[in-house]
Short mmCIF file of C-alpha atoms and ligand atoms in Angstrom, two decimals:
data_model
loop_
_atom_site.label_atom_id
_atom_site.label_comp_id
_atom_site.label_asym_id
_atom_site.label_seq_id
_atom_site.Cartn_x
_atom_site.Cartn_y
_atom_site.Cartn_z
CA UNK A 714 -78.84 -8.45 148.85
CA UNK A 715 -75.97 -6.21 148.12
CA UNK A 716 -72.32 -6.72 147.65
CA UNK A 717 -70.67 -3.61 148.59
CA UNK A 718 -67.08 -4.90 147.67
CA UNK A 719 -68.02 -4.77 144.02
CA UNK A 720 -68.43 -1.11 144.34
CA UNK A 721 -65.37 -0.64 146.69
CA UNK A 722 -62.69 -2.59 144.51
CA UNK A 723 -62.35 -0.59 141.49
CA UNK A 724 -62.28 2.59 143.58
CA UNK A 725 -60.45 1.42 146.65
CA UNK A 726 -57.17 3.35 146.09
CA UNK A 727 -59.07 6.75 145.69
CA UNK A 728 -60.92 6.20 148.72
CA UNK A 729 -57.88 5.24 150.70
CA UNK A 730 -56.26 8.35 149.35
CA UNK A 731 -59.15 10.56 150.39
CA UNK A 732 -59.27 9.11 154.01
CA UNK A 733 -55.43 9.53 154.23
CA UNK A 734 -55.83 13.18 153.21
CA UNK A 735 -58.36 13.72 156.11
CA UNK A 736 -55.87 11.94 158.50
CA UNK A 737 -52.98 14.46 157.51
CA UNK A 738 -55.27 17.42 158.13
CA UNK A 739 -56.44 16.05 161.59
CA UNK A 740 -59.73 17.70 160.92
CA UNK A 741 -62.38 15.04 161.77
CA UNK A 742 -65.49 17.07 162.18
CA UNK A 743 -66.93 19.10 159.14
CA UNK A 744 -64.01 20.67 157.91
CA UNK A 745 -62.79 21.05 154.31
CA UNK A 746 -63.82 17.63 152.81
CA UNK A 747 -67.14 17.97 154.02
CA UNK A 748 -67.75 21.60 152.79
CA UNK A 749 -66.31 20.43 149.49
CA UNK A 750 -68.77 17.40 149.14
CA UNK A 751 -71.73 19.72 150.30
CA UNK A 752 -70.71 22.23 147.36
CA UNK A 753 -70.39 19.14 144.69
CA UNK A 754 -73.62 17.63 146.09
CA UNK A 755 -75.64 20.83 145.76
CA UNK A 756 -74.31 21.45 142.15
CA UNK A 757 -75.04 17.92 140.98
CA UNK A 758 -78.60 18.24 142.25
CA UNK A 759 -79.30 21.63 140.97
CA UNK A 760 -80.10 23.03 144.47
CA UNK A 761 -78.78 26.15 146.36
CA UNK A 762 -77.75 24.60 149.69
CA UNK A 763 -76.58 21.11 150.86
CA UNK A 764 -75.89 20.59 154.59
CA UNK A 765 -74.32 17.54 155.50
CA UNK A 766 -75.22 15.68 158.84
CA UNK A 767 -74.93 12.40 160.62
CA UNK A 768 -77.69 10.24 159.19
CA UNK A 769 -80.87 10.33 157.10
CA UNK A 770 -83.00 10.07 160.13
CA UNK A 771 -81.25 13.20 161.38
CA UNK A 772 -81.58 14.83 158.24
CA UNK A 773 -85.27 14.44 158.38
CA UNK A 774 -85.45 15.83 161.75
CA UNK A 775 -83.27 18.69 160.76
CA UNK A 776 -85.38 19.62 157.75
CA UNK A 777 -88.56 19.52 159.82
CA UNK A 778 -87.12 21.52 162.72
CA UNK A 779 -85.47 24.22 160.40
CA UNK A 780 -88.85 24.46 158.60
CA UNK A 781 -90.28 25.35 161.83
CA UNK A 782 -92.27 22.23 162.48
CA UNK A 783 -92.91 21.53 166.17
CA UNK A 784 -95.44 20.80 169.15
CA UNK A 785 -98.85 21.53 168.06
CA UNK A 786 -98.25 20.81 164.34
CA UNK A 787 -99.42 17.62 162.23
CA UNK A 788 -97.52 16.40 159.18
CA UNK A 789 -98.94 14.19 156.58
CA UNK A 790 -96.94 11.33 155.53
CA UNK A 791 -96.99 7.60 154.24
CA UNK A 792 -97.37 4.48 156.33
CA UNK A 793 -95.38 2.72 153.68
CA UNK A 794 -91.63 3.62 154.29
CA UNK A 795 -88.92 2.86 156.58
CA UNK A 796 -89.88 3.94 160.32
CA UNK A 797 -87.71 7.25 160.34
CA UNK A 798 -90.14 9.05 157.88
CA UNK A 799 -92.66 9.01 160.74
CA UNK A 800 -90.28 8.77 163.89
CA UNK A 801 -88.55 12.13 162.43
CA UNK A 802 -91.84 13.86 162.83
CA UNK A 803 -92.61 12.70 166.19
CA UNK A 804 -88.99 13.55 167.27
CA UNK A 805 -89.64 17.22 165.88
CA UNK A 806 -92.42 17.06 168.65
CA UNK A 807 -95.26 17.00 165.85
CA UNK A 808 -98.09 14.50 165.17
CA UNK A 809 -97.83 12.19 162.21
CA UNK A 810 -100.97 11.92 160.15
CA UNK A 811 -101.08 8.81 157.76
CA UNK A 812 -102.50 8.94 154.34
CA UNK A 813 -102.83 6.04 152.19
CA UNK A 814 -100.57 5.20 149.08
CA UNK A 815 -100.98 4.72 145.39
CA UNK A 816 -101.07 1.08 144.66
CA UNK A 817 -99.04 1.45 141.26
CA UNK A 818 -96.19 3.43 142.59
CA UNK A 819 -96.23 2.72 146.33
CA UNK A 820 -95.96 6.37 146.84
CA UNK A 821 -98.13 8.64 149.10
CA UNK A 822 -101.32 9.40 147.16
CA UNK A 823 -102.07 13.20 146.87
CA UNK A 824 -105.80 12.70 146.71
CA UNK A 825 -105.57 10.64 149.78
CA UNK A 826 -103.46 13.43 151.46
CA UNK A 827 -106.30 15.88 150.43
CA UNK A 828 -108.74 13.72 152.37
CA UNK A 829 -106.69 14.04 155.45
CA UNK A 830 -106.36 17.80 155.12
CA UNK A 831 -110.11 18.16 154.67
CA UNK A 832 -110.51 16.00 157.73
CA UNK A 833 -110.74 17.13 161.49
CA UNK A 834 -106.92 17.41 161.92
CA UNK A 835 -106.50 19.46 158.56
CA UNK A 836 -106.18 22.67 160.09
CA UNK A 837 -103.19 21.56 162.08
CA UNK A 838 -101.13 20.63 159.19
CA UNK A 839 -98.30 22.99 158.00
CA UNK A 840 -96.26 20.58 156.09
CA UNK A 841 -96.50 17.36 153.96
CA UNK A 842 -93.68 14.77 153.86
CA UNK A 843 -93.94 12.59 150.79
CA UNK A 844 -91.30 9.75 150.47
CA UNK A 845 -89.59 8.96 147.04
CA UNK A 846 -90.00 5.36 147.76
CA UNK A 847 -87.56 2.86 146.22
CA UNK A 848 -85.97 5.69 144.27
CA UNK A 849 -88.97 6.80 142.58
CA UNK A 850 -90.25 10.56 143.03
CA UNK A 851 -93.69 11.02 144.52
CA UNK A 852 -96.36 12.81 142.41
CA UNK A 853 -94.61 16.07 142.84
CA UNK A 854 -96.89 17.95 140.51
CA UNK A 855 -99.93 17.20 142.47
CA UNK A 856 -98.06 17.80 145.86
CA UNK A 857 -96.73 21.17 144.47
CA UNK A 858 -100.23 22.39 143.65
CA UNK A 859 -101.46 21.09 146.97
CA UNK A 860 -98.63 22.91 148.85
CA UNK A 861 -99.25 26.12 147.03
CA UNK A 862 -103.19 25.97 147.30
CA UNK A 863 -103.08 25.27 151.00
CA UNK A 864 -99.78 27.34 151.94
CA UNK A 865 -98.08 23.92 153.08
CA UNK A 866 -94.41 23.16 153.19
CA UNK A 867 -93.24 20.27 151.33
CA UNK A 868 -90.43 18.24 152.93
CA UNK A 869 -89.13 15.24 150.90
CA UNK A 870 -87.81 11.91 152.25
CA UNK A 871 -85.23 11.46 149.48
CA UNK A 872 -83.15 8.78 151.35
CA UNK A 873 -83.72 6.38 148.55
CA UNK A 874 -83.56 8.71 145.80
CA UNK A 875 -80.20 9.93 144.80
CA UNK A 876 -80.32 10.75 141.05
CA UNK A 877 -84.10 10.57 140.77
CA UNK A 878 -85.91 13.11 138.76
CA UNK A 879 -89.48 14.51 138.57
CA UNK A 880 -90.04 16.23 134.90
CA UNK A 881 -86.13 17.19 134.75
CA UNK A 882 -85.77 18.25 138.21
CA UNK A 883 -83.64 16.19 140.63
CA UNK A 884 -85.08 14.82 143.90
CA UNK A 885 -83.53 17.10 146.66
CA UNK A 886 -84.30 20.29 144.46
CA UNK A 887 -88.10 19.88 144.74
CA UNK A 888 -90.27 21.43 147.41
CA UNK A 889 -88.86 23.26 150.35
CA UNK A 890 -86.43 20.89 151.64
CA UNK A 891 -85.14 17.33 151.27
CA UNK A 892 -83.47 14.68 153.66
CA UNK A 893 -80.96 12.09 152.02
CA UNK A 894 -79.43 8.96 153.60
CA UNK A 895 -75.96 7.80 152.84
CA UNK A 896 -76.55 4.48 155.03
CA UNK A 897 -74.23 2.02 153.34
CA UNK A 898 -76.93 0.19 151.30
CA UNK A 899 -78.31 3.29 149.68
CA UNK A 900 -77.37 4.21 146.04
CA UNK A 901 -74.85 7.05 147.32
CA UNK A 902 -73.32 5.72 150.34
CA UNK A 903 -70.93 6.28 153.14
CA UNK A 904 -68.76 4.26 155.07
CA UNK A 905 -71.00 4.48 157.98
CA UNK A 906 -73.85 6.59 159.10
CA UNK A 907 -74.19 9.98 157.16
CA UNK A 908 -76.86 12.19 155.75
CA UNK A 909 -77.82 15.46 154.11
CA UNK A 910 -80.45 18.27 154.09
CA UNK A 911 -80.72 20.12 150.74
CA UNK A 912 -82.89 23.13 150.17
CA UNK A 913 -83.24 26.32 147.96
CA UNK A 914 -84.03 28.40 150.81
CA UNK A 915 -81.23 30.52 152.38
CA UNK A 916 -83.12 30.72 155.66
CA UNK A 917 -83.79 27.17 155.91
CA UNK A 918 -80.31 26.23 155.01
CA UNK A 919 -78.84 28.76 157.67
CA UNK A 920 -81.18 27.23 160.27
CA UNK A 921 -80.21 23.67 159.49
CA UNK A 922 -76.54 24.49 159.79
CA UNK A 923 -77.29 26.12 163.17
CA UNK A 924 -79.51 23.16 164.35
CA UNK A 925 -76.86 20.58 163.54
CA UNK A 926 -74.34 22.33 165.90
CA UNK A 927 -76.33 22.80 169.09
CA UNK A 928 -78.22 25.43 167.91
CA UNK A 929 -75.16 27.69 167.70
CA UNK A 930 -74.40 30.62 165.39
CA UNK A 931 -71.75 32.02 167.55
CA UNK A 932 -69.47 29.65 169.60
CA UNK A 933 -71.00 29.04 172.99
CA UNK A 934 -74.07 31.02 172.16
CA UNK A 935 -76.90 28.57 171.90
CA UNK A 936 -79.96 30.34 170.20
CA UNK A 937 -82.07 27.01 170.23
CA UNK A 938 -81.65 23.60 171.78
CA UNK A 939 -80.59 21.86 168.33
CA UNK A 940 -78.53 18.76 168.34
CA UNK A 941 -75.00 17.27 167.61
CA UNK A 942 -75.61 15.85 164.14
CA UNK A 943 -72.58 17.08 162.11
CA UNK A 944 -71.09 15.11 159.35
CA UNK A 945 -67.41 13.75 159.76
CA UNK A 946 -64.67 14.34 157.59
CA UNK A 947 -63.90 10.95 156.72
CA UNK A 948 -67.58 10.36 155.56
CA UNK A 949 -67.43 13.70 153.73
CA UNK A 950 -64.16 12.62 151.84
CA UNK A 951 -65.65 9.10 150.82
CA UNK A 952 -68.86 10.67 149.64
CA UNK A 953 -66.99 13.30 147.50
CA UNK A 954 -65.17 10.60 145.79
CA UNK A 955 -68.23 8.43 145.27
CA UNK A 956 -70.29 11.34 143.96
CA UNK A 957 -68.11 11.32 140.92
CA UNK A 958 -69.31 7.63 140.28
CA UNK A 959 -72.97 7.83 141.19
CA UNK A 960 -74.48 8.66 137.83
CA UNK A 961 -72.56 5.72 136.16
CA UNK A 962 -73.81 3.44 139.09
CA UNK A 963 -77.42 4.51 138.65
CA UNK A 964 -77.17 4.10 134.99
CA UNK A 965 -76.16 0.38 135.51
CA UNK A 966 -79.11 0.09 138.12
CA UNK A 967 -81.32 1.11 135.17
CA UNK A 968 -79.93 -1.31 132.77
CA UNK A 969 -80.33 -4.12 135.39
CA UNK A 970 -83.92 -3.23 135.94
CA UNK A 971 -84.54 -2.98 132.06
CA UNK A 972 -83.16 -6.59 131.77
CA UNK A 973 -85.44 -7.77 134.65
CA UNK A 974 -88.44 -6.17 132.80
CA UNK A 975 -87.36 -7.92 129.52
CA UNK A 976 -86.91 -11.30 131.07
CA UNK A 977 -90.21 -11.26 133.22
CA UNK A 978 -91.85 -10.19 129.96
CA UNK A 979 -90.13 -12.92 127.68
CA UNK A 980 -91.01 -15.74 130.54
CA UNK A 981 -94.82 -14.30 130.12
CA UNK A 982 -95.15 -13.54 133.83
CA UNK A 983 -95.73 -9.81 133.70
CA UNK A 984 -99.36 -8.54 134.54
CA UNK A 985 -100.61 -5.22 134.35
CA UNK A 986 -101.46 -4.76 137.84
CA UNK A 987 -101.67 -2.91 140.19
CA UNK A 988 -102.90 -6.07 142.00
CA UNK A 989 -101.36 -9.26 140.70
CA UNK A 990 -103.64 -12.23 139.70
CA UNK A 991 -101.17 -15.12 139.04
CA UNK A 992 -98.22 -13.61 137.75
CA UNK A 993 -95.94 -10.73 138.79
CA UNK A 994 -96.64 -7.06 138.56
CA UNK A 995 -93.44 -5.24 137.60
CA UNK A 996 -92.45 -1.73 139.04
CA UNK A 997 -93.35 1.05 136.46
CA UNK A 998 -91.33 4.27 135.92
CA UNK A 999 -93.86 7.12 135.79
CA UNK A 1000 -93.80 9.02 132.51
CA UNK A 1001 -91.92 12.28 132.88
CA UNK A 1002 -89.85 11.00 135.93
CA UNK A 1003 -86.45 9.01 136.31
CA UNK A 1004 -86.50 6.17 138.73
CA UNK A 1005 -83.31 5.78 140.58
CA UNK A 1006 -83.92 2.10 141.07
CA UNK A 1007 -82.74 1.84 144.60
CA UNK A 1008 -84.97 -1.18 144.71
CA UNK A 1009 -86.61 -3.21 141.93
CA UNK A 1010 -89.93 -4.07 143.63
CA UNK A 1011 -92.37 -6.76 142.28
CA UNK A 1012 -95.74 -7.73 143.56
CA UNK A 1013 -97.00 -11.43 143.44
CA UNK A 1014 -99.73 -13.49 145.22
CA UNK A 1015 -97.02 -16.21 145.73
CA UNK A 1016 -94.53 -14.14 147.50
CA UNK A 1017 -93.28 -16.50 150.10
CA UNK A 1018 -92.81 -19.32 147.73
CA UNK A 1019 -90.95 -17.11 145.22
CA UNK A 1020 -88.62 -16.15 147.99
CA UNK A 1021 -87.91 -19.73 148.81
CA UNK A 1022 -87.30 -20.46 145.10
CA UNK A 1023 -84.91 -17.61 144.94
CA UNK A 1024 -83.09 -18.27 148.06
CA UNK A 1025 -82.47 -21.79 146.83
CA UNK A 1026 -80.56 -20.41 143.91
CA UNK A 1027 -78.49 -18.09 146.03
CA UNK A 1028 -80.59 -15.00 144.72
CA UNK A 1029 -81.25 -12.39 147.45
CA UNK A 1030 -84.76 -10.67 148.04
CA UNK A 1031 -86.16 -8.79 150.93
CA UNK A 1032 -89.63 -7.62 151.89
CA UNK A 1033 -89.67 -3.81 152.14
CA UNK A 1034 -91.84 -3.14 154.41
CA UNK A 1035 -93.68 -5.94 156.05
CA UNK A 1036 -95.28 -3.95 158.77
CA UNK A 1037 -95.00 -0.40 160.36
CA UNK A 1038 -95.69 -0.78 164.01
CA UNK A 1039 -94.64 1.14 167.09
CA UNK A 1040 -94.91 4.85 168.71
CA UNK A 1041 -98.78 4.45 168.85
CA UNK A 1042 -98.79 3.13 165.25
CA UNK A 1043 -100.91 -0.26 165.26
CA UNK A 1044 -101.03 -2.95 162.71
CA UNK A 1045 -104.19 -2.83 160.79
CA UNK A 1046 -104.60 1.05 161.13
CA UNK A 1047 -103.81 1.63 157.47
CA UNK A 1048 -103.96 -1.79 155.74
C1 PLP B 254 -87.26 6.18 153.37
C2 PLP B 254 -86.08 6.18 154.42
N1 PLP B 254 -86.08 7.33 155.17
C3 PLP B 254 -85.30 7.49 156.15
C4 PLP B 254 -84.29 6.67 156.29
C5 PLP B 254 -83.24 6.86 157.43
O1 PLP B 254 -81.91 6.89 157.10
P1 PLP B 254 -80.70 6.67 157.90
O2 PLP B 254 -80.72 5.22 158.18
O3 PLP B 254 -79.36 7.13 157.15
O4 PLP B 254 -80.88 7.33 159.33
C6 PLP B 254 -83.98 5.54 155.48
C7 PLP B 254 -82.98 4.58 155.55
O5 PLP B 254 -82.57 3.91 156.31
C8 PLP B 254 -85.09 5.32 154.41
O6 PLP B 254 -84.89 4.28 153.67
#
């Protein structure tokens, strides 16, 4: 689906120089390139703290654990995401409660979350975990209101949403904390696994830094169990270079999305939706928000035929996500 070499070629010398600089220092774990990337990332997002770690999955776990979510707690999230959105909640020792999505944006529906909060398990919920799926922010106006009204923490899964905005604020600067993934296919990507927690809370940032290093504040004194989930120097250096280009790359994605929109419209295939009748329902950018176009996702009743048609013409497509099954989640539980 994605030809990473096209991104690599124009900046390969800059990346090689950044990697060589890490080799010169022989400082491979955290260190200055990671700290520099964390500072630049926080500045770009307009958030107080950025804490690099070893994957988006770990970033989700770190954000939850730093926010004090653990055994006895339940967290409401979406069933329509990559498995890590749910597994991080389970890994933190909490229970995942699933609420349905908005059929137009595919994101967690605030009114469905409210129904879950009013249900039998609602009292056990200290946090909501919306996912900015495909690079579009979940309805943050409603989630902020819900969080304030009910005294709930809001943790964003922003794995797919570097550069997305909600009413002028960047994904990552919303709510209590956010988790980013820099998996190689993400908009902003490392040369391996990497992730980051962002937050405006001094306390949460300090806890995330402590938890990513075996719960250590002072060397060999382990205040909590924590984990080893540090960002390594090579990834910090590579991400530091790519951070300078991401705005341009996201603008190019936006232009491609606009072109798809125009071509579907010109072919008279576009339908208003949210459910398709004969043609294609196009993705829609919510007014007041900015889509990062991690994926351009369409709906069509002839999905498999269309995929065959595209494959025959060497055009890649994928189904994100066909099912979510495992760890007590059953197919059909939330159709
Ligand atoms: C929505 C979402 N959440 C979490 C993750 C987990 O990130 P990672 O693969 O870096 O662990 C991903 C990406 O894989 C994702 O797309």
